[in-house]
Short mmCIF file of C-alpha atoms in Angstrom, two decimals:
data_model
loop_
_atom_site.label_atom_id
_atom_site.label_comp_id
_atom_site.label_asym_id
_atom_site.label_seq_id
_atom_site.Cartn_x
_atom_site.Cartn_y
_atom_site.Cartn_z
CA MET A 1384 85.52 138.75 75.74
CA LYS A 1385 88.32 140.81 74.26
CA LYS A 1386 87.36 142.38 70.96
CA TYR A 1387 89.30 141.31 67.88
CA SER A 1388 90.53 144.26 65.82
CA GLY A 1389 93.41 145.44 63.69
CA PHE A 1390 94.81 147.11 66.77
CA SER A 1391 94.65 143.90 68.87
CA LEU A 1392 96.38 142.03 66.04
CA PHE A 1393 99.18 144.62 66.09
CA LYS A 1394 99.39 144.60 69.90
CA HIS A 1395 99.67 140.80 70.06
CA SER A 1396 102.24 140.73 67.28
CA LEU A 1397 104.59 142.51 69.71
CA SER A 1398 104.45 139.44 71.99
CA HIS A 1399 104.63 136.96 69.10
CA HIS A 1400 100.91 136.12 69.38
CA GLU A 1401 101.52 134.04 72.48
CA ASN A 1402 99.12 135.85 74.80
CA TRP A 1403 95.78 135.63 73.03
CA GLN A 1404 92.87 134.95 75.35
CA ALA A 1405 91.15 131.56 74.85
CA ALA A 1406 88.15 132.04 72.57
CA TRP A 1407 85.85 130.39 75.15
CA ARG A 1408 85.97 128.87 78.62
CA SER A 1409 85.83 125.13 79.28
CA PRO A 1410 83.59 125.04 82.36
CA GLN A 1411 82.38 122.09 84.43
CA PRO A 1412 78.62 121.59 84.09
CA LYS A 1413 76.37 123.20 86.71
CA LYS A 1414 73.66 121.16 88.43
CA GLU A 1415 70.86 122.75 86.50
CA TYR A 1416 70.23 125.04 83.54
CA ASP A 1417 67.21 126.81 82.12
CA VAL A 1418 67.98 125.38 78.69
CA ILE A 1419 70.25 122.56 77.64
CA ILE A 1420 71.15 122.42 73.97
CA VAL A 1421 72.30 118.99 72.89
CA GLY A 1422 74.78 119.24 70.05
CA GLY A 1423 77.58 121.76 69.66
CA GLY A 1424 77.52 122.17 65.92
CA GLY A 1425 76.78 125.38 64.06
CA HIS A 1426 73.02 125.21 64.59
CA GLY A 1427 73.28 124.41 68.30
CA LEU A 1428 75.84 127.13 68.94
CA ALA A 1429 73.83 129.65 66.93
CA THR A 1430 70.76 128.74 68.97
CA ALA A 1431 72.70 129.36 72.20
CA TYR A 1432 74.06 132.65 70.88
CA TYR A 1433 70.68 134.08 69.86
CA LEU A 1434 69.02 132.71 73.01
CA ALA A 1435 71.44 134.81 75.06
CA LYS A 1436 71.69 137.82 72.77
CA VAL A 1437 68.09 138.29 71.62
CA HIS A 1438 66.13 136.74 74.48
CA GLY A 1439 68.44 137.34 77.45
CA ILE A 1440 68.42 133.67 78.47
CA THR A 1441 72.00 132.98 79.54
CA ASN A 1442 71.66 130.09 82.00
CA VAL A 1443 72.25 127.76 79.08
CA ALA A 1444 74.58 124.84 78.41
CA VAL A 1445 75.58 123.39 75.07
CA LEU A 1446 76.53 119.71 75.46
CA GLU A 1447 78.75 118.25 72.79
CA LYS A 1448 79.85 114.62 72.75
CA GLY A 1449 82.95 115.34 70.63
CA TYR A 1450 84.36 118.79 70.01
CA LEU A 1451 82.61 121.97 68.89
CA GLY A 1452 81.79 122.03 65.20
CA GLY A 1453 83.30 118.60 64.64
CA GLY A 1454 80.29 116.89 63.06
CA ASN A 1455 78.47 118.00 59.95
CA THR A 1456 79.61 121.60 60.51
CA ALA A 1457 83.11 120.42 59.65
CA ARG A 1458 81.98 118.15 56.83
CA ASN A 1459 79.76 120.25 54.58
CA THR A 1460 80.60 122.09 51.39
CA THR A 1461 79.92 125.57 52.85
CA ILE A 1462 77.40 126.86 50.29
CA VAL A 1463 74.98 129.62 51.30
CA ARG A 1464 71.96 130.38 49.12
CA SER A 1465 68.22 130.93 49.47
CA ASN A 1466 66.75 130.08 46.06
CA TYR A 1467 64.17 127.61 47.34
CA LEU A 1468 60.85 127.07 45.60
CA TRP A 1469 58.12 127.33 48.21
CA ASP A 1470 57.22 130.45 50.19
CA GLU A 1471 57.83 128.84 53.59
CA ALA A 1472 61.29 127.53 52.77
CA SER A 1473 62.48 130.53 50.78
CA LYS A 1474 61.49 132.89 53.61
CA LEU A 1475 63.35 130.80 56.17
CA TYR A 1476 66.52 130.50 54.09
CA ASP A 1477 66.39 134.15 53.04
CA HIS A 1478 66.08 135.18 56.68
CA SER A 1479 69.27 133.24 57.20
CA LEU A 1480 70.96 134.89 54.21
CA ASP A 1481 70.10 138.30 55.69
CA LEU A 1482 71.82 137.32 58.94
CA TRP A 1483 74.87 136.05 57.04
CA LYS A 1484 75.43 139.48 55.50
CA ASP A 1485 76.61 141.14 58.71
CA LEU A 1486 77.41 138.04 60.74
CA SER A 1487 81.14 138.76 60.86
CA GLN A 1488 80.50 142.20 62.35
CA ASP A 1489 77.84 140.87 64.71
CA LEU A 1490 80.11 138.11 66.04
CA ASN A 1491 83.34 140.14 65.83
CA TYR A 1492 84.67 137.05 64.09
CA ASN A 1493 85.50 136.75 60.41
CA VAL A 1494 83.29 134.01 59.00
CA MET A 1495 84.68 134.77 55.52
CA PHE A 1496 81.23 135.07 53.97
CA SER A 1497 81.79 135.62 50.28
CA GLN A 1498 78.82 136.34 48.01
CA ARG A 1499 80.25 134.87 44.84
CA GLY A 1500 76.98 133.60 43.38
CA VAL A 1501 75.54 130.16 42.73
CA LEU A 1502 74.67 128.58 39.38
CA ASN A 1503 72.12 125.77 39.25
CA LEU A 1504 72.54 124.18 35.84
CA GLY A 1505 69.79 122.82 33.63
CA HIS A 1506 70.45 120.04 31.14
CA THR A 1507 67.05 119.20 29.72
CA LEU A 1508 64.00 121.12 28.60
CA GLN A 1509 62.24 120.05 31.78
CA ASP A 1510 65.19 121.25 33.90
CA MET A 1511 64.90 124.66 32.26
CA ARG A 1512 61.13 124.80 32.86
CA ASP A 1513 61.72 123.94 36.52
CA ILE A 1514 64.43 126.59 36.75
CA GLU A 1515 62.15 129.24 35.26
CA ARG A 1516 59.41 128.30 37.69
CA ARG A 1517 61.79 128.43 40.65
CA VAL A 1518 63.40 131.73 39.63
CA ASN A 1519 59.95 133.30 39.15
CA ALA A 1520 58.90 132.04 42.58
CA ASN A 1521 62.13 133.42 44.06
CA ARG A 1522 61.58 136.85 42.53
CA LEU A 1523 58.02 136.99 43.84
CA ASN A 1524 59.50 136.33 47.28
CA GLY A 1525 62.04 139.12 46.88
CA ILE A 1526 64.98 136.77 46.33
CA ASP A 1527 67.25 137.73 43.48
CA GLY A 1528 67.51 135.31 40.61
CA VAL A 1529 67.86 135.23 36.86
CA VAL A 1530 67.58 132.54 34.21
CA LEU A 1531 70.68 132.29 32.05
CA ASN A 1532 71.23 130.64 28.68
CA THR A 1533 74.32 128.62 27.72
CA ALA A 1534 76.30 131.64 26.51
CA GLU A 1535 75.57 133.58 29.70
CA VAL A 1536 76.67 130.61 31.81
CA LYS A 1537 79.87 130.44 29.78
CA GLU A 1538 80.47 134.13 30.47
CA ILE A 1539 80.35 133.55 34.23
CA VAL A 1540 82.30 130.27 34.13
CA PRO A 1541 84.56 130.36 31.07
CA ILE A 1542 86.00 126.92 31.82
CA ILE A 1543 82.67 125.11 31.62
CA ASN A 1544 82.13 122.69 28.76
CA ASP A 1545 79.41 124.34 26.65
CA SER A 1546 79.47 121.75 23.89
CA GLN A 1547 76.00 120.68 22.88
CA ASP A 1548 77.32 117.22 21.95
CA ILE A 1549 77.88 115.90 25.46
CA ARG A 1550 75.45 113.50 27.11
CA TYR A 1551 73.83 116.22 29.24
CA PRO A 1552 74.66 119.57 27.62
CA VAL A 1553 74.37 122.79 29.63
CA LEU A 1554 71.19 124.44 28.35
CA GLY A 1555 71.21 127.20 30.93
CA ALA A 1556 71.09 127.87 34.63
CA SER A 1557 69.55 129.82 37.44
CA TRP A 1558 71.86 132.40 38.97
CA GLN A 1559 71.59 133.80 42.47
CA ALA A 1560 74.24 136.50 42.71
CA THR A 1561 73.79 137.08 46.46
CA ALA A 1562 74.53 133.44 47.27
CA GLY A 1563 78.03 132.30 48.12
CA VAL A 1564 80.22 130.48 50.57
CA ALA A 1565 81.43 130.94 54.15
CA ARG A 1566 84.14 129.44 56.28
CA HIS A 1567 82.44 126.56 58.13
CA ASP A 1568 84.79 126.29 61.12
CA ALA A 1569 84.75 130.04 61.67
CA VAL A 1570 80.96 129.99 61.85
CA ALA A 1571 81.00 127.42 64.66
CA TRP A 1572 83.86 129.14 66.47
CA GLY A 1573 82.35 132.61 66.07
CA PHE A 1574 79.00 131.52 67.50
CA ALA A 1575 80.78 129.59 70.26
CA ARG A 1576 82.85 132.59 71.25
CA GLY A 1577 79.81 134.85 71.09
CA ALA A 1578 77.65 132.52 73.19
CA ASP A 1579 80.43 132.05 75.73
CA SER A 1580 80.79 135.82 76.11
CA PHE A 1581 77.16 135.97 77.30
CA GLY A 1582 77.87 133.28 79.92
CA VAL A 1583 76.65 130.19 78.05
CA ASP A 1584 78.54 127.06 79.19
CA LEU A 1585 80.03 125.12 76.28
CA ILE A 1586 80.72 121.62 77.55
CA GLN A 1587 82.67 119.34 75.24
CA GLN A 1588 83.37 115.62 75.60
CA CYS A 1589 79.97 115.25 77.27
CA GLU A 1590 77.61 112.81 75.59
CA VAL A 1591 73.92 112.72 76.44
CA VAL A 1592 72.97 109.09 77.01
CA ASP A 1593 69.40 109.60 78.16
CA ILE A 1594 66.72 112.28 78.38
CA VAL A 1595 65.04 112.16 81.78
CA THR A 1596 61.33 112.93 81.98
CA GLU A 1597 58.79 113.05 84.80
CA GLU A 1598 55.05 113.03 84.16
CA GLY A 1599 55.47 113.87 80.52
CA ALA A 1600 57.88 116.76 81.08
CA VAL A 1601 61.63 117.03 80.70
CA VAL A 1602 63.62 117.36 83.93
CA GLY A 1603 67.14 116.93 82.60
CA VAL A 1604 69.60 114.73 80.80
CA GLN A 1605 71.83 111.87 81.85
CA THR A 1606 75.31 112.38 80.44
CA THR A 1607 78.74 110.82 80.57
CA LEU A 1608 79.51 113.54 83.15
CA GLY A 1609 76.45 112.66 85.25
CA PHE A 1610 72.91 114.03 85.52
CA ILE A 1611 72.30 117.66 84.53
CA GLY A 1612 68.91 119.21 85.25
CA ALA A 1613 67.07 121.41 82.76
CA LYS A 1614 63.65 122.94 82.28
CA LYS A 1615 64.03 122.73 78.53
CA VAL A 1616 66.09 120.39 76.37
CA ALA A 1617 66.71 121.28 72.74
CA CYS A 1618 68.10 118.57 70.49
CA VAL A 1619 70.14 119.93 67.61
CA THR A 1620 71.87 116.68 66.76
CA ALA A 1621 71.42 116.33 62.98
CA GLY A 1622 72.03 112.69 62.02
CA ASN A 1623 71.66 111.47 65.60
CA SER A 1624 68.21 113.00 66.08
CA GLY A 1625 66.52 109.60 65.74
CA VAL A 1626 68.72 108.24 68.51
CA MET A 1627 67.81 111.20 70.74
CA ALA A 1628 64.10 110.79 70.03
CA ALA A 1629 64.24 107.08 70.83
CA MET A 1630 65.51 107.94 74.34
CA VAL A 1631 62.02 109.18 75.16
CA GLY A 1632 60.20 106.65 72.99
CA LEU A 1633 59.49 109.07 70.15
CA ARG A 1634 59.98 108.47 66.47
CA LEU A 1635 60.75 111.14 63.88
CA PRO A 1636 60.08 111.28 60.13
CA ILE A 1637 63.82 111.21 59.61
CA GLU A 1638 66.26 108.73 58.18
CA SER A 1639 69.99 109.22 58.70
CA ARG A 1640 72.16 108.74 55.65
CA PRO A 1641 75.82 109.18 54.84
CA LEU A 1642 76.54 112.19 52.61
CA GLN A 1643 80.00 112.43 51.13
CA ALA A 1644 82.23 115.31 50.14
CA LEU A 1645 85.79 115.58 48.93
CA VAL A 1646 88.45 118.17 48.28
CA SER A 1647 91.22 118.25 45.72
CA GLU A 1648 94.80 119.33 46.06
CA PRO A 1649 95.04 123.15 46.15
CA ILE A 1650 95.28 124.69 42.68
CA LYS A 1651 95.50 128.27 41.44
CA PRO A 1652 92.25 130.31 41.33
CA ILE A 1653 90.13 128.94 38.49
CA LEU A 1654 86.52 128.88 39.69
CA ASP A 1655 85.21 132.03 41.38
CA THR A 1656 81.62 130.93 41.86
CA VAL A 1657 79.62 127.87 42.87
CA VAL A 1658 78.37 125.47 40.21
CA MET A 1659 75.78 122.87 40.99
CA SER A 1660 73.67 120.57 38.91
CA ASN A 1661 70.87 118.45 40.25
CA ALA A 1662 70.42 116.46 37.09
CA VAL A 1663 73.93 115.10 36.64
CA HIS A 1664 74.85 115.57 40.28
CA ALA A 1665 77.83 117.87 40.05
CA TYR A 1666 78.51 120.26 42.87
CA VAL A 1667 81.75 122.20 42.93
CA SER A 1668 83.34 125.40 44.20
CA GLN A 1669 86.88 126.48 45.00
CA SER A 1670 87.95 127.37 48.52
CA ASP A 1671 90.10 130.38 49.33
CA LYS A 1672 93.11 128.17 49.77
CA GLY A 1673 92.60 126.70 46.32
CA ASP A 1674 91.13 123.23 46.73
CA LEU A 1675 88.11 122.27 44.72
CA VAL A 1676 85.32 121.49 47.17
CA ILE A 1677 83.05 118.81 45.79
CA GLY A 1678 79.79 117.52 47.17
CA ALA A 1679 78.72 113.99 46.30
CA GLY A 1680 75.31 112.45 46.87
CA THR A 1681 73.82 110.61 49.80
CA ASP A 1682 73.99 106.88 49.97
CA SER A 1683 70.63 105.29 49.43
CA TYR A 1684 70.63 103.41 52.74
CA ASN A 1685 70.46 104.43 56.41
CA GLY A 1686 73.87 104.70 58.03
CA TYR A 1687 75.64 106.30 60.94
CA GLY A 1688 79.10 105.36 59.74
CA GLN A 1689 80.35 108.78 58.49
CA ARG A 1690 81.57 107.11 55.35
CA GLY A 1691 79.86 106.19 52.11
CA SER A 1692 80.02 104.03 49.05
CA PHE A 1693 82.68 104.66 46.45
CA HIS A 1694 80.36 104.51 43.47
CA VAL A 1695 78.58 107.63 44.78
CA VAL A 1696 81.86 109.56 44.60
CA GLU A 1697 82.61 108.12 41.17
CA HIS A 1698 79.22 109.26 39.92
CA THR A 1699 79.73 112.89 40.91
CA LEU A 1700 83.32 113.01 39.64
CA SER A 1701 82.31 111.66 36.25
CA ALA A 1702 79.76 114.47 35.96
CA ILE A 1703 82.33 117.08 37.01
CA CYS A 1704 84.88 115.78 34.50
CA GLU A 1705 82.33 116.12 31.72
CA LEU A 1706 81.38 119.66 32.73
CA PHE A 1707 84.98 120.70 33.44
CA PRO A 1708 87.29 118.53 31.29
CA MET A 1709 90.32 120.46 32.63
CA PHE A 1710 89.62 119.10 36.13
CA SER A 1711 90.12 115.52 34.99
CA ARG A 1712 93.78 115.55 36.03
CA VAL A 1713 93.25 117.22 39.42
CA ARG A 1714 94.08 114.83 42.22
CA MET A 1715 91.71 114.45 45.14
CA ASN A 1716 93.17 115.01 48.56
CA ARG A 1717 90.57 113.88 51.05
CA ALA A 1718 87.09 112.38 51.06
CA TRP A 1719 84.75 111.97 54.02
CA GLY A 1720 81.15 111.39 54.97
CA GLY A 1721 78.74 113.07 57.32
CA VAL A 1722 75.51 111.64 58.70
CA VAL A 1723 72.63 113.77 57.46
CA ASP A 1724 69.08 113.71 58.78
CA THR A 1725 66.93 113.47 55.68
CA CYS A 1726 63.25 114.36 55.88
CA PRO A 1727 60.55 113.10 53.48
CA ASP A 1728 59.97 116.63 52.14
CA ALA A 1729 63.63 117.78 52.26
CA CYS A 1730 62.71 120.48 54.77
CA PRO A 1731 63.73 120.84 58.41
CA ILE A 1732 61.79 120.19 61.59
CA ILE A 1733 61.88 123.09 64.07
CA SER A 1734 59.38 122.02 66.62
CA LYS A 1735 58.04 121.30 70.05
CA THR A 1736 57.22 117.68 70.80
CA SER A 1737 54.53 115.84 72.72
CA ILE A 1738 56.88 115.92 75.73
CA LYS A 1739 56.79 119.23 77.62
CA GLY A 1740 60.09 121.07 77.42
CA LEU A 1741 61.58 118.86 74.70
CA PHE A 1742 62.34 120.56 71.39
CA PHE A 1743 63.88 119.39 68.16
CA ASN A 1744 65.71 121.29 65.45
CA CYS A 1745 66.64 118.68 62.88
CA GLY A 1746 65.87 117.29 59.45
CA TRP A 1747 68.09 119.79 57.63
CA GLY A 1748 69.35 116.87 55.60
CA THR A 1749 71.89 117.71 52.95
CA GLY A 1750 71.52 121.50 53.14
CA GLY A 1751 71.75 122.78 56.70
CA PHE A 1752 74.92 124.85 56.62
CA LYS A 1753 73.38 127.78 54.74
CA ALA A 1754 70.69 128.02 57.37
CA THR A 1755 72.98 128.08 60.41
CA PRO A 1756 72.29 131.65 61.61
CA GLY A 1757 68.62 131.63 60.61
CA SER A 1758 68.01 128.23 62.16
CA GLY A 1759 69.56 129.31 65.45
CA HIS A 1760 67.67 132.60 65.37
CA VAL A 1761 64.18 131.16 64.88
CA PHE A 1762 64.82 128.15 67.13
CA ALA A 1763 65.97 130.43 69.97
CA HIS A 1764 62.66 132.29 69.64
CA THR A 1765 60.77 128.99 69.73
CA LEU A 1766 62.64 127.94 72.88
CA ALA A 1767 62.29 131.29 74.64
CA HIS A 1768 58.57 131.74 74.00
CA ASP A 1769 57.43 128.12 73.97
CA GLU A 1770 55.83 129.03 70.68
CA ALA A 1771 57.15 128.75 67.16
CA HIS A 1772 58.72 131.78 65.51
CA PRO A 1773 56.43 132.77 62.59
CA LEU A 1774 59.08 131.63 60.09
CA ALA A 1775 59.48 128.31 61.91
CA ALA A 1776 55.77 127.59 62.36
CA PRO A 1777 55.31 125.77 59.01
CA PHE A 1778 58.19 123.45 59.95
CA SER A 1779 56.52 121.86 62.95
CA LEU A 1780 56.52 118.12 63.46
CA ASP A 1781 52.76 117.85 63.00
CA ARG A 1782 52.97 118.70 59.30
CA PHE A 1783 53.60 114.98 58.76
CA ASN A 1784 50.20 114.25 60.23
CA THR A 1785 48.28 117.17 58.74
CA GLY A 1786 49.82 116.63 55.31
CA HIS A 1787 51.14 120.20 54.93
CA LEU A 1788 54.50 119.07 53.58
CA ILE A 1789 56.85 121.57 51.95
CA ASP A 1790 58.31 119.65 49.06
CA GLU A 1791 61.76 121.09 48.40
CA HIS A 1792 63.34 118.10 46.68
CA GLY A 1793 63.70 120.15 43.52
CA ALA A 1794 65.65 122.96 45.15
CA ALA A 1795 67.49 120.91 47.75
CA GLY A 1796 70.44 120.60 45.42
CA VAL A 1797 71.49 117.07 46.31
CA ALA A 1798 69.35 114.16 45.29
CA HIS A 1799 68.03 112.25 48.29
CA MET B 1187 80.19 99.39 48.66
CA HIS B 1188 78.05 96.67 50.17
CA HIS B 1189 78.20 93.12 48.91
CA ILE B 1190 74.71 91.79 49.38
CA TYR B 1191 73.48 88.21 49.24
CA CYS B 1192 70.20 87.97 47.34
CA PRO B 1193 68.13 85.21 48.95
CA TYR B 1194 66.31 84.58 45.67
CA CYS B 1195 69.33 84.54 43.31
CA GLU B 1196 71.37 82.86 46.07
CA GLU B 1197 74.40 84.88 45.06
CA ILE B 1198 76.44 87.76 46.48
CA ARG B 1199 76.17 90.80 44.22
CA GLU B 1200 77.40 94.40 44.40
CA GLU B 1201 75.33 97.15 45.96
CA GLU B 1202 74.81 98.92 42.64
CA GLU B 1203 72.55 96.10 41.47
CA TYR B 1204 70.15 96.87 44.30
CA SER B 1205 67.85 99.69 45.35
CA TYR B 1206 67.27 100.44 49.00
CA THR B 1207 63.58 100.78 49.77
CA GLY B 1208 63.46 101.62 53.46
CA GLU B 1209 62.53 100.12 56.79
CA ALA B 1210 61.04 96.62 56.69
CA HIS B 1211 58.06 95.10 58.50
CA ILE B 1212 55.88 98.22 58.32
CA GLU B 1213 52.35 97.07 57.78
CA ARG B 1214 50.01 99.17 55.68
CA PRO B 1215 46.83 99.98 57.63
CA LYS B 1216 44.10 97.61 56.48
CA ASP B 1217 41.41 100.26 56.13
CA PRO B 1218 43.05 103.66 55.48
CA ALA B 1219 39.73 105.48 55.24
CA SER B 1220 38.78 104.64 58.80
CA ILE B 1221 41.96 105.72 60.60
CA SER B 1222 43.03 109.11 61.93
CA ASP B 1223 45.52 111.47 60.30
CA GLU B 1224 47.92 110.70 63.16
CA VAL B 1225 47.96 106.97 62.47
CA TRP B 1226 48.25 107.50 58.72
CA GLY B 1227 51.06 110.04 59.12
CA ASP B 1228 52.92 107.67 61.43
CA TYR B 1229 52.61 104.89 58.88
CA MET B 1230 53.68 107.11 55.98
CA PHE B 1231 56.57 109.07 57.42
CA PHE B 1232 57.74 108.14 60.92
CA ARG B 1233 60.61 105.65 61.12
CA SER B 1234 62.66 104.08 63.88
CA ASN B 1235 66.01 105.06 62.26
CA PRO B 1236 68.14 103.16 64.79
CA ARG B 1237 71.86 103.38 65.26
CA GLY B 1238 72.58 99.66 65.24
CA ILE B 1239 70.47 96.71 64.12
CA HIS B 1240 68.06 97.70 61.36
CA HIS B 1241 65.63 95.58 59.36
CA GLU B 1242 65.25 96.99 55.88
CA MET B 1243 63.99 96.19 52.42
CA TRP B 1244 66.15 95.95 49.33
CA TYR B 1245 65.07 95.51 45.72
CA HIS B 1246 67.27 93.52 43.37
CA ALA B 1247 66.68 95.96 40.52
CA ALA B 1248 69.37 94.72 38.13
CA GLY B 1249 68.91 91.07 39.04
CA CYS B 1250 65.81 89.03 39.81
CA ARG B 1251 63.77 92.22 40.39
CA ARG B 1252 62.37 90.92 43.66
CA TYR B 1253 62.14 92.52 47.07
CA PHE B 1254 63.78 90.94 50.11
CA ASN B 1255 64.73 91.97 53.64
CA ALA B 1256 68.09 92.45 55.28
CA THR B 1257 69.24 92.84 58.85
CA ARG B 1258 72.09 95.33 58.81
CA ASP B 1259 74.00 97.26 61.44
CA THR B 1260 73.72 100.96 60.54
CA HIS B 1261 76.86 101.77 62.49
CA SER B 1262 79.29 99.01 61.51
CA TYR B 1263 77.49 98.40 58.14
CA GLN B 1264 77.73 94.65 58.74
CA ILE B 1265 74.95 92.76 57.02
CA HIS B 1266 73.90 90.04 59.47
CA GLU B 1267 71.43 88.28 57.21
CA THR B 1268 69.15 88.63 54.23
CA TYR B 1269 65.82 86.84 54.11
CA LYS B 1270 62.84 86.45 51.84
CA MET B 1271 59.69 88.50 52.11
CA GLY B 1272 57.29 87.02 54.65
CA GLU B 1273 60.07 85.52 56.72
CA LEU B 1274 61.13 86.86 60.11
CA PRO B 1275 64.64 88.03 61.03
CA THR B 1276 66.78 85.77 63.21
CA VAL B 1277 69.03 88.62 64.37
CA THR B 1278 67.28 91.35 66.34
CA ALA B 1279 68.34 94.26 68.54
CA PRO B 1280 68.91 93.31 72.21
CA THR B 1281 65.92 95.16 73.68
CA LYS B 1282 62.97 95.16 71.36
CA ALA B 1283 61.17 98.08 73.04
CA ALA B 1284 63.95 100.63 72.71
CA PRO B 1285 66.67 99.19 70.51
CA THR B 1286 68.22 102.56 69.68
CA LYS B 1287 68.56 103.52 73.34
CA ALA B 1288 70.47 100.33 74.04
CA ALA B 1289 72.68 100.99 71.05
CA ALA B 1290 73.41 104.55 72.15
CA GLN B 1291 74.31 103.48 75.68
CA GLY B 1292 76.45 100.68 74.35
CA ASP B 1293 78.30 103.26 72.32
CA ALA B 1294 78.99 105.49 75.30
CA SER B 1295 80.61 102.76 77.38
#
């Protein structure tokens, strides 16, 4: 792998940037691997990267049925934060936030991580009580957070409607200054390039159609490119996790739902932070190229269609227009849906299964992007040692039988 | 936006009148106190979540306020049928044992 640097940029400018090395190879699959990762999104690629880098396991393939980072990695609203309520979740997401901080240097790839802060608005007395509780819990866990009143919110976001006469007035907010956004495609590409440099095979246009087991243990996968053997198979397939589990007769506590997002036409810089509100369901930031990036809610029903109902979009836009009246004339450019794997407790599953050598990393639901490096890091440990990373241990599949759920619906940000 | 036929009102209404209430035909264990945590957890949380034919419950919240079932394709979003509680679906996935597997393979071809 050739290192990217200011010097290499200058050098390649002399040949009109026509001689850059491909960021990764496109190899044919080998007959067998130590680990096969199903799903070439951010989480899968991060898992491959840390498996090679931290644990020295490089005989690894990432199988992707479409193209790298083309699923939910390309469809999310790119927010990174760690202000979750419960100890287990906040530690996992904060571990991820720590990795984000020097990810660009680590990967030698600019993931454009920008710590511009996140506001979670409160609109009722109960909202504010919940915010105080969550911020206090965050601070006890070493995560920065403050409770702001209306005037302080207005100071950070001068364009917000602070009138107390609207249907759901802004009474205050929680503020995590270390939160922010990152460039979603760059994250997938950076991890892909990094994993490839350690010898991991990234195989695109290769769909897994069956998981092959013998005597209760995984022996490989059947794909559209034929059978590929593996000692361990790790499914990192987000919304399609239920389909993967059904291949071996398992069921998961997951339901796949369409989650929508949309972007506006590019406008001049107006919003330099992230504003979200659970109560009225507004969720907006501005990308570096100027479009407003808006997250809508999930549809209420199961669906694999990567599209959602219009009234869900209408609902979120009406809330945004009330909070930001000046946005009412901004035209929307594109809208799309992604299939998210929602869990009953709005927390992920990072776990072994009853089948030897079969692992799942799924259930991230509406909020997986922020966890991309952390998820890959702890899952790689779980795969390498056949034992959960301490941060991943509370997120095992058996919590749905023991009852040790980690209820993060309040901090998950998007109602589902 | 789904247009859903309520088998009680006998009318097609817009999705916003309804609430989705999850997978249908899941029977509550008769004697919860006597079963293991595994069985109870499976009943509470684990779902088939197929890509394809799915039997599910809807609640006509802004209409007759009754529950009914629907058979819907979770990939094409086509609603094949709606039927009253207690009735059985007439449209089912091709292989009952592993409907999602069949759907996934069908997709690949």
